[in-house]
Tab-separated table of C-alpha atoms in Angstrom:
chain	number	residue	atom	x	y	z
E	1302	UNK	CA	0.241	4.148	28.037
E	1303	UNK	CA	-1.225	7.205	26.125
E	1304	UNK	CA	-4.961	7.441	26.116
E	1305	UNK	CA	-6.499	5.685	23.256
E	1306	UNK	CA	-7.919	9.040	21.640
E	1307	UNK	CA	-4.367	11.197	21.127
E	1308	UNK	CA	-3.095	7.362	20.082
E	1309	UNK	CA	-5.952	7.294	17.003
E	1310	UNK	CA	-5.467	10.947	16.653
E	1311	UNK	CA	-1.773	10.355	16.116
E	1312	UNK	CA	-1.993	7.511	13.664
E	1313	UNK	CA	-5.653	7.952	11.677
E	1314	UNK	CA	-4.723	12.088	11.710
E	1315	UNK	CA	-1.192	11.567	10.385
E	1316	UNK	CA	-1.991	9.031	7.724
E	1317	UNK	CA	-5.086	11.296	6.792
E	1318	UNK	CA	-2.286	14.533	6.504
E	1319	UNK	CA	0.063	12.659	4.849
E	1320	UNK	CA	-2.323	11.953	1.653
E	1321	UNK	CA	-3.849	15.298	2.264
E	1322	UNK	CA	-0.135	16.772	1.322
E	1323	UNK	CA	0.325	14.985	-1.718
E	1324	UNK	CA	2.485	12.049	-0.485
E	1325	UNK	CA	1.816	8.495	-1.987
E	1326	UNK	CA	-0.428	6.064	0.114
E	1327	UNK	CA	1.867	3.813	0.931
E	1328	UNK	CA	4.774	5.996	1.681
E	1329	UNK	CA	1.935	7.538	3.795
E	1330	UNK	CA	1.511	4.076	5.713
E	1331	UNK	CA	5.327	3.454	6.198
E	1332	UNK	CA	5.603	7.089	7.703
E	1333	UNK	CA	3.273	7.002	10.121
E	1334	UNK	CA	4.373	3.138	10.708
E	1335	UNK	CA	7.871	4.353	11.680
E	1336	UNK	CA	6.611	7.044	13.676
E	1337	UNK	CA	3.911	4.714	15.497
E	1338	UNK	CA	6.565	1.903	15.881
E	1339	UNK	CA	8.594	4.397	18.209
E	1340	UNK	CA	5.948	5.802	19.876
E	1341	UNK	CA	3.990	1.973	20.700
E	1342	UNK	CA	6.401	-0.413	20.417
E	1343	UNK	CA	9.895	0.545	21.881
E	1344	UNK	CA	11.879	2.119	18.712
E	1345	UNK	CA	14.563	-0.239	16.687
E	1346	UNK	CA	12.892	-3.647	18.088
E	1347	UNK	CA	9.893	-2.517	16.878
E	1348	UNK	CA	11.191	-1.883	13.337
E	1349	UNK	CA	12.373	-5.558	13.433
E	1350	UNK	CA	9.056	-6.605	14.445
E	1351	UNK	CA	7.765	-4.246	11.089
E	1352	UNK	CA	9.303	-5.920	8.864
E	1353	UNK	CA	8.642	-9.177	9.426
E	1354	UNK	CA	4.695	-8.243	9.430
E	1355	UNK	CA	5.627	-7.321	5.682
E	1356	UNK	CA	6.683	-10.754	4.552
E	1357	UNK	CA	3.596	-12.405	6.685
E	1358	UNK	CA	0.744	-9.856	5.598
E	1359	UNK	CA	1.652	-10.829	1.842
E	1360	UNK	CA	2.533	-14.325	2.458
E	1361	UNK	CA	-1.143	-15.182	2.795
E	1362	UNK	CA	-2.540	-17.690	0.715
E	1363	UNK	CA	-6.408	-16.153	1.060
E	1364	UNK	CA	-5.051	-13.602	-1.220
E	1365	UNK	CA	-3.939	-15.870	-4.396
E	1366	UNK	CA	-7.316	-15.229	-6.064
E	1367	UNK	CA	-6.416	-11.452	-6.816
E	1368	UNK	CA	-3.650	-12.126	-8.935
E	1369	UNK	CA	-6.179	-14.608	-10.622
E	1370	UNK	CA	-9.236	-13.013	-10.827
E	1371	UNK	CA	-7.062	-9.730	-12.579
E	1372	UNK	CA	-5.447	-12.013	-15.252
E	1373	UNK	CA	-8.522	-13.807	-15.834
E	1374	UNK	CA	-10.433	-10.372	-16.191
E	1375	UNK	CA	-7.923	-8.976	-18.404
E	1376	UNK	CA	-7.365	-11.878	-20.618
E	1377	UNK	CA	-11.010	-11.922	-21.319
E	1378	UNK	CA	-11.220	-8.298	-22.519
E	1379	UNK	CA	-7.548	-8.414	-24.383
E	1380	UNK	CA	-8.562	-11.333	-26.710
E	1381	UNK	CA	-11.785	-9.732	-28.170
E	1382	UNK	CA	-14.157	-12.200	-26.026
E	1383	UNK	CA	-15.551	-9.231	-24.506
E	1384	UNK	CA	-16.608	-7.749	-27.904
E	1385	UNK	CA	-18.163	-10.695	-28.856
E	1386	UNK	CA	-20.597	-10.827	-26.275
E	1387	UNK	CA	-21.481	-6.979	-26.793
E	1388	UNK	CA	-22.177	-7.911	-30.512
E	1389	UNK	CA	-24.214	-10.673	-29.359
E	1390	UNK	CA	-26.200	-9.278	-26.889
E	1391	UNK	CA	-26.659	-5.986	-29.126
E	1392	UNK	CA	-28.255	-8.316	-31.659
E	1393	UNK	CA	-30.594	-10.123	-28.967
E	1394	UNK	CA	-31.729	-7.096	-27.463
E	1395	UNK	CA	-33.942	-5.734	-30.122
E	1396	UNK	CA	-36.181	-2.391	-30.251
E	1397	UNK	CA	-36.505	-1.607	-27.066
E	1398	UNK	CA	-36.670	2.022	-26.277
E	1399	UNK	CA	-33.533	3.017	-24.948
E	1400	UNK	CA	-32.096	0.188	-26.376
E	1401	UNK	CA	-28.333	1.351	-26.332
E	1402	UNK	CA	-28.545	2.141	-22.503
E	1403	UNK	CA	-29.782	-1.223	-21.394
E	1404	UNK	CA	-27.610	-2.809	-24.302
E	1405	UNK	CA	-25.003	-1.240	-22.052
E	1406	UNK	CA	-26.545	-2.485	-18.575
E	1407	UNK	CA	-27.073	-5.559	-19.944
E	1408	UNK	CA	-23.434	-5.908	-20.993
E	1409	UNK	CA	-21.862	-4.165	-17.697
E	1410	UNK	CA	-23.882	-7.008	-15.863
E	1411	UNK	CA	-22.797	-9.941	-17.948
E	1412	UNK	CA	-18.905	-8.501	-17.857
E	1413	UNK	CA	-19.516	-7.924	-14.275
E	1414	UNK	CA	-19.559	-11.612	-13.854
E	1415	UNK	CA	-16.918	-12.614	-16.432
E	1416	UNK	CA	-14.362	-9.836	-15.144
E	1417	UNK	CA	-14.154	-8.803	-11.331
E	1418	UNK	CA	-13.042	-5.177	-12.472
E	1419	UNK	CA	-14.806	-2.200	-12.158
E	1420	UNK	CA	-12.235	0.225	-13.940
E	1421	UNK	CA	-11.713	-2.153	-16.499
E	1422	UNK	CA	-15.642	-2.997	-16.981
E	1423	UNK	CA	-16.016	1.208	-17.233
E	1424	UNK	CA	-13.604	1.644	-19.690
E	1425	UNK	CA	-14.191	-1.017	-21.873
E	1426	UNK	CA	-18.179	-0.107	-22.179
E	1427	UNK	CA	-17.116	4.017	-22.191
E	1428	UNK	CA	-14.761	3.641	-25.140
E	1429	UNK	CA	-16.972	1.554	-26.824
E	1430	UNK	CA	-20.656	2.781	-26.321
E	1431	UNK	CA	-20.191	6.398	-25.941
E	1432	UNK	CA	-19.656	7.244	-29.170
E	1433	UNK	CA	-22.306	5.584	-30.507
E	1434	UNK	CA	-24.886	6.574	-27.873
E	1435	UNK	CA	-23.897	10.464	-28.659
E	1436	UNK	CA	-23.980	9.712	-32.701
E	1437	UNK	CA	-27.749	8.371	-31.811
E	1438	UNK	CA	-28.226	11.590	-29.869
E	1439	UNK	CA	-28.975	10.158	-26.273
E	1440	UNK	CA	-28.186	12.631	-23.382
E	1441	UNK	CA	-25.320	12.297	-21.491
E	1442	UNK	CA	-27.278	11.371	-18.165
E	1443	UNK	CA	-28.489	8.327	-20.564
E	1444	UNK	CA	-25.093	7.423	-22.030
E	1445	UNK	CA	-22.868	7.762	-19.299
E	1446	UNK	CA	-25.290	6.783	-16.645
E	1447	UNK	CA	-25.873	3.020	-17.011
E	1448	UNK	CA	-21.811	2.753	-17.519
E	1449	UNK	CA	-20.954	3.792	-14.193
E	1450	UNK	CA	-23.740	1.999	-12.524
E	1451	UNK	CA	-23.347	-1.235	-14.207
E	1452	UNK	CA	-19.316	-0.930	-13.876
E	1453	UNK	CA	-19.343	-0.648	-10.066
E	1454	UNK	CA	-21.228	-3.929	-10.285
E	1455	UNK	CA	-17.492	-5.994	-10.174
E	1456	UNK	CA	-17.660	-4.878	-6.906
E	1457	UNK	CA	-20.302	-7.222	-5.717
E	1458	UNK	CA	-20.802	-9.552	-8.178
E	1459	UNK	CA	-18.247	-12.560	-8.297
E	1460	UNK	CA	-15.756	-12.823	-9.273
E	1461	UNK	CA	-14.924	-9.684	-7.219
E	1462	UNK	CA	-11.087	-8.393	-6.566
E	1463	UNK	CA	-12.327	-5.877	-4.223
E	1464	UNK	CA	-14.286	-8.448	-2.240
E	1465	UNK	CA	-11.438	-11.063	-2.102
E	1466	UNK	CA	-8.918	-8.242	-0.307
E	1467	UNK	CA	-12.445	-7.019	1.816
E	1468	UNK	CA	-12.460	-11.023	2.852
E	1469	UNK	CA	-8.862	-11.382	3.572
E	1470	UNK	CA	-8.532	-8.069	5.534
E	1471	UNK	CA	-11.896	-8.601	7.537
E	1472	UNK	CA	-10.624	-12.268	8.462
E	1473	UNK	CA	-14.490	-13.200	6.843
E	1474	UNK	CA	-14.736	-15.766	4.573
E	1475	UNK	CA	-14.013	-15.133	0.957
E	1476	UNK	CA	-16.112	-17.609	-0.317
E	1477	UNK	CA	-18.977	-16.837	1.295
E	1478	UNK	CA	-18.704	-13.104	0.861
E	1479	UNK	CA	-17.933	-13.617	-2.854
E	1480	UNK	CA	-21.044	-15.617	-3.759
E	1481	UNK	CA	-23.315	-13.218	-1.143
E	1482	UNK	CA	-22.765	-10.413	-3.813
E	1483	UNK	CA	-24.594	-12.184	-5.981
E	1484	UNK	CA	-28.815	-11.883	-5.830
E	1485	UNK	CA	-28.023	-8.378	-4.491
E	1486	UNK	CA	-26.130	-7.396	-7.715
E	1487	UNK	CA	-29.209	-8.638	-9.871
E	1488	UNK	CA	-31.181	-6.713	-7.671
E	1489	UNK	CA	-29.011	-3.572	-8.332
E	1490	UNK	CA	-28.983	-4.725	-12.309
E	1491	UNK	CA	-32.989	-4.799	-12.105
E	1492	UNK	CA	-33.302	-1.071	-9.910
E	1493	UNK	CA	-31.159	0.360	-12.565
E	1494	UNK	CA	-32.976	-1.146	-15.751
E	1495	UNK	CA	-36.425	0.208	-13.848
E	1496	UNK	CA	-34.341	3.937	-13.409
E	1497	UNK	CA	-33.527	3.770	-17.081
E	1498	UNK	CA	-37.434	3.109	-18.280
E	1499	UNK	CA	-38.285	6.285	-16.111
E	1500	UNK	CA	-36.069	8.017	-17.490
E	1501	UNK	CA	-36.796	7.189	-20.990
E	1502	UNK	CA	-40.723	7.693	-19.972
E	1503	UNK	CA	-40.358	10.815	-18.514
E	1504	UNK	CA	-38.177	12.297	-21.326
E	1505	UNK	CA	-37.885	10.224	-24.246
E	1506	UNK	CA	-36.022	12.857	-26.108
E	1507	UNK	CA	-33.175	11.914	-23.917
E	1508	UNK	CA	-32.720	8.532	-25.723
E	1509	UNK	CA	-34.382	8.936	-29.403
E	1510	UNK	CA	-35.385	5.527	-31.112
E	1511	UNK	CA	-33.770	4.680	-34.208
E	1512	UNK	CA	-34.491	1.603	-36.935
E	1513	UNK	CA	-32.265	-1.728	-36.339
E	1514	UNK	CA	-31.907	-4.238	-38.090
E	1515	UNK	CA	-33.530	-7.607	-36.314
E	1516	UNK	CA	-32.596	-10.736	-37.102
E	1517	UNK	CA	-34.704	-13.884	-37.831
E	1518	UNK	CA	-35.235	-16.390	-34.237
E	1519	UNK	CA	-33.348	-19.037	-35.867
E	1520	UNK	CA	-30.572	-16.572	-36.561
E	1521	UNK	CA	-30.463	-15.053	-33.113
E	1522	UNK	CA	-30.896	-18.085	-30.894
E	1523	UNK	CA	-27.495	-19.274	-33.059
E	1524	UNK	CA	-25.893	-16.476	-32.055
E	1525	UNK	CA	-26.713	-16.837	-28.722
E	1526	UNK	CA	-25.342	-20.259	-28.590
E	1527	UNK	CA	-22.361	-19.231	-30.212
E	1528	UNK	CA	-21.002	-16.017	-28.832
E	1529	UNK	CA	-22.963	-16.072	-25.495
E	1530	UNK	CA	-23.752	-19.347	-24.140
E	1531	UNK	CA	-20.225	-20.292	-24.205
E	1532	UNK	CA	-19.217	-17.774	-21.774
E	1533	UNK	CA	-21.612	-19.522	-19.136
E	1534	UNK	CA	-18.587	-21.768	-18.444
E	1535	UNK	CA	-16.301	-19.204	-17.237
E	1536	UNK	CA	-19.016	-18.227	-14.939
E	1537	UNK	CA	-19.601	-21.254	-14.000
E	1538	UNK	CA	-16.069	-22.367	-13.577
E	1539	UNK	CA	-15.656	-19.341	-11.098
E	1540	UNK	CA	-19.069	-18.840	-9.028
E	1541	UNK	CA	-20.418	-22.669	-9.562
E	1542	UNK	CA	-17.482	-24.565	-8.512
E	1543	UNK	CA	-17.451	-22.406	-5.251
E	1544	UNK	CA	-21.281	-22.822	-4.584
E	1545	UNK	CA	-20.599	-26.680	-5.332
E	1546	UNK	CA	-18.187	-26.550	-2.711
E	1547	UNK	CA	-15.461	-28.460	-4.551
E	1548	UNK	CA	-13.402	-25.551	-5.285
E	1549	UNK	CA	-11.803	-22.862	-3.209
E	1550	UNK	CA	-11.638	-19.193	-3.835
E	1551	UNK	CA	-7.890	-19.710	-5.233
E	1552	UNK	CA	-8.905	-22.541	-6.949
E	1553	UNK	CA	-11.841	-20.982	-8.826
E	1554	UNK	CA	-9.924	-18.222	-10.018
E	1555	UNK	CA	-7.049	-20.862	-11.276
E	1556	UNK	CA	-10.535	-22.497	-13.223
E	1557	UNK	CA	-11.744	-19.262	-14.702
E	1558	UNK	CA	-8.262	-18.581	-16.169
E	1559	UNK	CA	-7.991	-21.946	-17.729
E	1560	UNK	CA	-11.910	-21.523	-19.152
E	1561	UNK	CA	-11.431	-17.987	-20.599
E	1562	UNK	CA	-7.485	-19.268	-22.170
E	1563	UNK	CA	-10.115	-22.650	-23.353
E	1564	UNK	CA	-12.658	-20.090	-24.900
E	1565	UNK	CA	-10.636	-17.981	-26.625
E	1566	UNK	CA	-8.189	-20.555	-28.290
E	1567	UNK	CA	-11.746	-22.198	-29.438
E	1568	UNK	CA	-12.507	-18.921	-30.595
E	1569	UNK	CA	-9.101	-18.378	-32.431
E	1570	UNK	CA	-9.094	-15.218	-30.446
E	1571	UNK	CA	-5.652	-15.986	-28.229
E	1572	UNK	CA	-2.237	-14.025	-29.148
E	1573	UNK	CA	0.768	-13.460	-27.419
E	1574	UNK	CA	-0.099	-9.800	-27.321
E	1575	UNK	CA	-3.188	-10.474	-25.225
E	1576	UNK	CA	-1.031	-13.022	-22.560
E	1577	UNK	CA	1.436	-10.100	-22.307
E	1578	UNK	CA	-0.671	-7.495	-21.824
E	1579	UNK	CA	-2.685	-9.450	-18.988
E	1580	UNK	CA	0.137	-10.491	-17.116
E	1581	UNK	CA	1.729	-6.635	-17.445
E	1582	UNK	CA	-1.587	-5.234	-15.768
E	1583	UNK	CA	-1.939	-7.575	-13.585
E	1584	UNK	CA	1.558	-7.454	-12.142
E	1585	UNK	CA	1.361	-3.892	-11.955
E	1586	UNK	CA	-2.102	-3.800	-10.089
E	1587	UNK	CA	-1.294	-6.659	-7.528
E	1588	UNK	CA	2.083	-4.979	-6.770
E	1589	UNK	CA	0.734	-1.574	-5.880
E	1590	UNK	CA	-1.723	-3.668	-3.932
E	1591	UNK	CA	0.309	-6.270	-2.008
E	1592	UNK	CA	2.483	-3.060	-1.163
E	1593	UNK	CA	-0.175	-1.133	0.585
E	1594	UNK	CA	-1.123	-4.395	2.184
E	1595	UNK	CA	2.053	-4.654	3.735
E	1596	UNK	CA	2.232	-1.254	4.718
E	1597	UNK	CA	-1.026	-1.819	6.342
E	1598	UNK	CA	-0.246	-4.688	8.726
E	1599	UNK	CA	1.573	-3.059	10.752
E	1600	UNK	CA	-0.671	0.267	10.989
E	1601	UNK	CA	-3.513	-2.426	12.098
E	1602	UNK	CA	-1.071	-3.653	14.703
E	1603	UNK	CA	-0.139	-0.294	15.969
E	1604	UNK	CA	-3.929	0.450	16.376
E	1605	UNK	CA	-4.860	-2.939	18.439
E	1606	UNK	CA	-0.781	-2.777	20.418
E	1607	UNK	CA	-1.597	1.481	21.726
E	1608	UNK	CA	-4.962	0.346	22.333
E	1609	UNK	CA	-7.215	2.793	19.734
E	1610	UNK	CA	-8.885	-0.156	19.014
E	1611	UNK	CA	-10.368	-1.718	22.043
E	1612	UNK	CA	-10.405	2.029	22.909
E	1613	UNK	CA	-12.501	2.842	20.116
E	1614	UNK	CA	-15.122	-0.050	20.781
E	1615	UNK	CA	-15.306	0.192	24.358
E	1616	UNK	CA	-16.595	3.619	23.565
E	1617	UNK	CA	-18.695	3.090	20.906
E	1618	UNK	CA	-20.376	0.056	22.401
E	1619	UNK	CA	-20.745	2.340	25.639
E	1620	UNK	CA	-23.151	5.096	23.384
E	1621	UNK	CA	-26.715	4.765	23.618
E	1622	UNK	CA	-26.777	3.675	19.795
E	1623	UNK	CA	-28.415	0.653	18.629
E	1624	UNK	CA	-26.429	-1.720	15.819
E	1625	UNK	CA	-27.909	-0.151	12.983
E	1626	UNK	CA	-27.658	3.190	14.066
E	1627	UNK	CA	-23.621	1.759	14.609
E	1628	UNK	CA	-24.216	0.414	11.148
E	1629	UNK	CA	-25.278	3.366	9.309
E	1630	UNK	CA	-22.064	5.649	11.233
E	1631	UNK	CA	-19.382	3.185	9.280
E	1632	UNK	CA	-21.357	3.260	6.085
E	1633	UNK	CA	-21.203	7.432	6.873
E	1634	UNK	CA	-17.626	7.003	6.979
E	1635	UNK	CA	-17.095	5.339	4.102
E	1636	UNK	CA	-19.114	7.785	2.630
E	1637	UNK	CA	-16.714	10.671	3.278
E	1638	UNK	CA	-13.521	8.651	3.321
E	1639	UNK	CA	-14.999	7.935	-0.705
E	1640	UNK	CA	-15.315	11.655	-1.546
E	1641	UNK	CA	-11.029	11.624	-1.415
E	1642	UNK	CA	-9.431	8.251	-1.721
E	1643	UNK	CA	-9.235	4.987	-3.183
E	1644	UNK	CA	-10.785	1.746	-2.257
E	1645	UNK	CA	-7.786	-0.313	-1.257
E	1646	UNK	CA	-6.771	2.603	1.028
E	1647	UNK	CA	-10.209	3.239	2.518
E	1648	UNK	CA	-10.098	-0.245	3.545
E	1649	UNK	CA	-6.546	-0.242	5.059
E	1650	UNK	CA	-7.841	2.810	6.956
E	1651	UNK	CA	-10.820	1.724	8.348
E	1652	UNK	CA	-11.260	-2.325	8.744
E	1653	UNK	CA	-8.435	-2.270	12.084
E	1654	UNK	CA	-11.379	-0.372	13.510
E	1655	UNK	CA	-14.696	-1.323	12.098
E	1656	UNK	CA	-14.346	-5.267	12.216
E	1657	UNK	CA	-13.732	-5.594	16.021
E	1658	UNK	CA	-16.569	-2.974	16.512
E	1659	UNK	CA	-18.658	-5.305	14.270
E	1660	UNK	CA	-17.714	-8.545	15.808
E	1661	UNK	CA	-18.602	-6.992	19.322
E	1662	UNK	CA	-21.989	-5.791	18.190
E	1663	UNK	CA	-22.656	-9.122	17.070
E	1664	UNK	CA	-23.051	-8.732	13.184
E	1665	UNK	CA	-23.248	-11.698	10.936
E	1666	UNK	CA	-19.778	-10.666	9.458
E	1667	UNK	CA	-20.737	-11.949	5.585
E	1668	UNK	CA	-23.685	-9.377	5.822
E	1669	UNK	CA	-21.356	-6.881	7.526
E	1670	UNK	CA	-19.181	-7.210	4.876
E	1671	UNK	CA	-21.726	-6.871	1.662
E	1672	UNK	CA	-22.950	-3.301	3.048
E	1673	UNK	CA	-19.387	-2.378	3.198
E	1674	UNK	CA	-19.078	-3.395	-0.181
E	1675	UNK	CA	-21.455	-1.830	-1.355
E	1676	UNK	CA	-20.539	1.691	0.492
E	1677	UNK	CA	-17.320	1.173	-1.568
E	1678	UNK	CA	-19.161	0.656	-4.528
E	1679	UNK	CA	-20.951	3.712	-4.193
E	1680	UNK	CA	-17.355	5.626	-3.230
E	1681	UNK	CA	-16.534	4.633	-6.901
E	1682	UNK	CA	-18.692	7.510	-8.112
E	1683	UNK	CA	-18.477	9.992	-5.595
E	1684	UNK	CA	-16.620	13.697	-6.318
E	1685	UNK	CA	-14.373	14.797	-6.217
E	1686	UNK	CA	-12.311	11.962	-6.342
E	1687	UNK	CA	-14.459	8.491	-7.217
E	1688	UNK	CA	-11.886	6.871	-9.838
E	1689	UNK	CA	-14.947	5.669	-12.149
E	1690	UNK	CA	-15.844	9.181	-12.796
E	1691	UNK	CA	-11.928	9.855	-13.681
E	1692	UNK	CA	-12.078	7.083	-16.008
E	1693	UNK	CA	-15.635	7.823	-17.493
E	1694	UNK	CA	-14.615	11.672	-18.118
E	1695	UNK	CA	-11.610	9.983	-20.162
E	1696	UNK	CA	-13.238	8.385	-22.775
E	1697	UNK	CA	-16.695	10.715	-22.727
E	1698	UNK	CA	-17.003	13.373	-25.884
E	1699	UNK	CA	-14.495	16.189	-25.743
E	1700	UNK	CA	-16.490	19.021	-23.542
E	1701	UNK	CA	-17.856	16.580	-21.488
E	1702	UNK	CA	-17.235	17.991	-17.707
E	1703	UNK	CA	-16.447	16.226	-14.395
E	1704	UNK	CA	-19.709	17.543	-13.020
E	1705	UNK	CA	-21.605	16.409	-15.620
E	1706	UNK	CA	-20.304	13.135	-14.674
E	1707	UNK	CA	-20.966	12.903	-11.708
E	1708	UNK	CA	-24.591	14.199	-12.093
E	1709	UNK	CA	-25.156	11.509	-14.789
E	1710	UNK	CA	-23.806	9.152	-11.565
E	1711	UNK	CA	-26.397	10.141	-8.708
E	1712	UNK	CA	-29.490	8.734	-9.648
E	1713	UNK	CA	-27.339	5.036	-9.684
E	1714	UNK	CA	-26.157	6.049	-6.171
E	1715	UNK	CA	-29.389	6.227	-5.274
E	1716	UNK	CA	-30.793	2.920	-6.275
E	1717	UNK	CA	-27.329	1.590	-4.280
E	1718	UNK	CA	-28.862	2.983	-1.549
E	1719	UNK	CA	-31.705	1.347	-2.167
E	1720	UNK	CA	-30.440	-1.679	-2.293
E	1721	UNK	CA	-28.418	-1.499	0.539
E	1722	UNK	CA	-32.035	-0.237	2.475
E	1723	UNK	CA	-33.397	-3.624	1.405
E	1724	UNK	CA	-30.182	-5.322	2.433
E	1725	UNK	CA	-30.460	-4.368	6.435
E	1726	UNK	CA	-34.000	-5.024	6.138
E	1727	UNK	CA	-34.001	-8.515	5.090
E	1728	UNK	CA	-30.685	-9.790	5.507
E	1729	UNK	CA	-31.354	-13.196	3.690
E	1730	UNK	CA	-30.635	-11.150	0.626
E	1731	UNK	CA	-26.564	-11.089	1.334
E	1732	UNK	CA	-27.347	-14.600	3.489
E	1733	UNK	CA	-29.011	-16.907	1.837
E	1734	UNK	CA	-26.716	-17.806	-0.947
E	1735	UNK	CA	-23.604	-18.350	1.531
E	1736	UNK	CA	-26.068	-20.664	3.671
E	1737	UNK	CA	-26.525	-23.372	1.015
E	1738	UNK	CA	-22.627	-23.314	0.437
């Protein structure tokens, strides 16, 4: 057997080439599968043995809640009850300096927990805010800002796509990992509001007051109850029946369809249109998914069968580096990987290697597993390549430059940071939640 470092050269280095030249990720997988499968595992029988990993990576029932979560995220935005709760908590917030920028983190938050989708939480709050922030003359640092922060919330904050594939790639459980996103994403919620009353304080300029109209307290506490309040069920139906312990991940999601389909028929907000258009996006996401997924198993296999992967471990474990030092190297690599790829692919990439090194340093794998997270949150919003600046720079006023983007994005990378800081320093944070489960 070949030693374990040309082995991870040949695989991790020709996957890495193939998206370097332009070639689609999962063509890029199957590639350097077939290539690996003659190499490792003895040619035609090994192709055999490829494709039945296909059927059995997909045919895994700890992955039903994507499908879920994305037609429950898109149903909610595609019958208007997204825009209701903007209008409602635009009312409720009153005159609060800065108002439009936490209107906006206040919103990103709340759709954070209704939605599970980052790119769909950015867009939504870009098309709709921007405008109106740069008619009230904020700066773009205060406008686009709080959008990409409080979009890469979905990430953590349940019901989270991203951390239902993390869970069923990792082997961790979903549950757990879903609902340990949770007080760490309204920690991240509160270190951005504080960011945003600096930056208001230290240039007010940047996010010029204007008159509103506010309502009386009877008025406003009715339209809490009536275009907020409501939408407490779909959380609940998701994160509190999972908590409770009577439903399961897949379950959940099958509840928060059925309360967001309840909400908006109440609402007389429910057309064929929106059902279409759901079901469209969420076929199409879930099938470019599932395929990379499939394309993955057997690259994981080919790691563990030529033995990169115990190789890999046996080394690191061997360096005079303690767990967090270990700890902060993955997060590193995630760091980079972000700079030029996608989520779902960093993922595929780098979990065959990272989880057996984290199992063998002894990591609680549900803590593990938030940091990651929240490294891929961060990735969302790093150039050149971070697919929330892409879809901010869409919908941002014409002249608006990638760079300018992405410098509106540090300071939020930073309190991520922060956060994840806090996170290795008391791990109860990302614990304590799963532990009452």
């Amino acid at each position: 057997m070949m030693d374990w470092t040309i082995s991870i050269a040949i695989l991790v280095g020709g996957l890495i080439f193939s998206m370097g030249i332009g070639l689609p990720v999962a063509l890029g997988f199957f590639m350097i599968n077939v290539v690996g499968v003659y190499l490792f595992m003895g040619g035609p029988n090994g192709i055999d043995q490829m494709i039945s990993n296909a059927t059995t990576a997909v045919a895994n029932y700890s992955l039903a809640p994507v499908p879920l979560f994305l037609v429950m995220g898109s149903l909610f935005f595609h019958s208007g009850l997204a825009r209701r709760v903007l209008d409602g908590i635009d009312v409720l917030i009153g005159r609060l300096p800065a108002r439009l920028s936490y209107l906006t983190l206040t919103s990103g938050t709340v759709f954070a927990a209704l939605s599970g989708s980052s790119l769909a939480n950015t867009g939504m709050l870009g098309s709709l805010m921007v405008p109106e922030m740069t008619k009230r003359g904020y700066k773009k640092h205060m406008s686009i800002g709080p959008i990409l922060g409080s979009g890469g919330l979905a990430v953590i904050i349940p019901p989270s796509t991203l951390a239902v594939l993390f869970g069923s790639l990792a082997r961790i459980d979903i549950g757990g990992l879903l609902v340990a996103g949770l007080l760490p994403g309204l920690i991240l919620a509160i270190l951005y509001a504080i960011l945003i009353y600096v930056q208001a304080r230290l240039d007010p300029e940047a996010a010029p007051s204007y008159e509103c109209e506010i309502l009386p307290a009877a008025q406003r506490i009715k339209i809490f109850c009536r275009d907020i309040l409501p939408m407490v069920a779909i959380i609940f139906a998701v994160v509190g029946s999972i908590l409770a312990g009577f439903a399961t991940p897949t379950e959940s999601g099958a509840l928060g369809i059925v309360a967001v389909v309840i909400l908006a028929l109440l609402f007389k907000a429910l057309d064929m249109r929106a059902v279409t258009t759901a079901i469209a996006d969420t076929a199409r996401v879930t099938g470019m998914t599932f395929l990379l997924i499939t394309a993955s198993s057997t690259f994981a296999q080919l790691l563990a069968f030529s033995g990169a992967s115990s190789g890999l471990v046996r080394w690191a474990t061997s360096l005079e580096m303690g767990p967090t030092e270990t700890l902060l190297i993955m997060a590193l690599i995630l760091l980079v990987l972000g700079m030029f790829m996608d989520q779902v692919s960093m993922m595929l990439i780098t979990l065959p290697l990272f989880v057996p090194l984290a199992n063998s340093l002894g990591f609680d794998m549900i803590w593990w597993g938030l940091i990651m997270l929240l490294m891929l949150e961060v990735s969302f919003t790093t150039p050149p390549f971070g697919l929330l600046l892409f879809v901010m720079h869409g919908v941002s006023p014409p002249g608006t430059t990638l760079p300018e983007v992405a410098k509106a994005a540090l300071p939020y990378i930073a309190c991520v940071f922060v956060l994840i800081g806090l996170v290795i320093i008391f791990p109860s944070l990302a614990t304590f939640i799963p532990s009452l489960m």
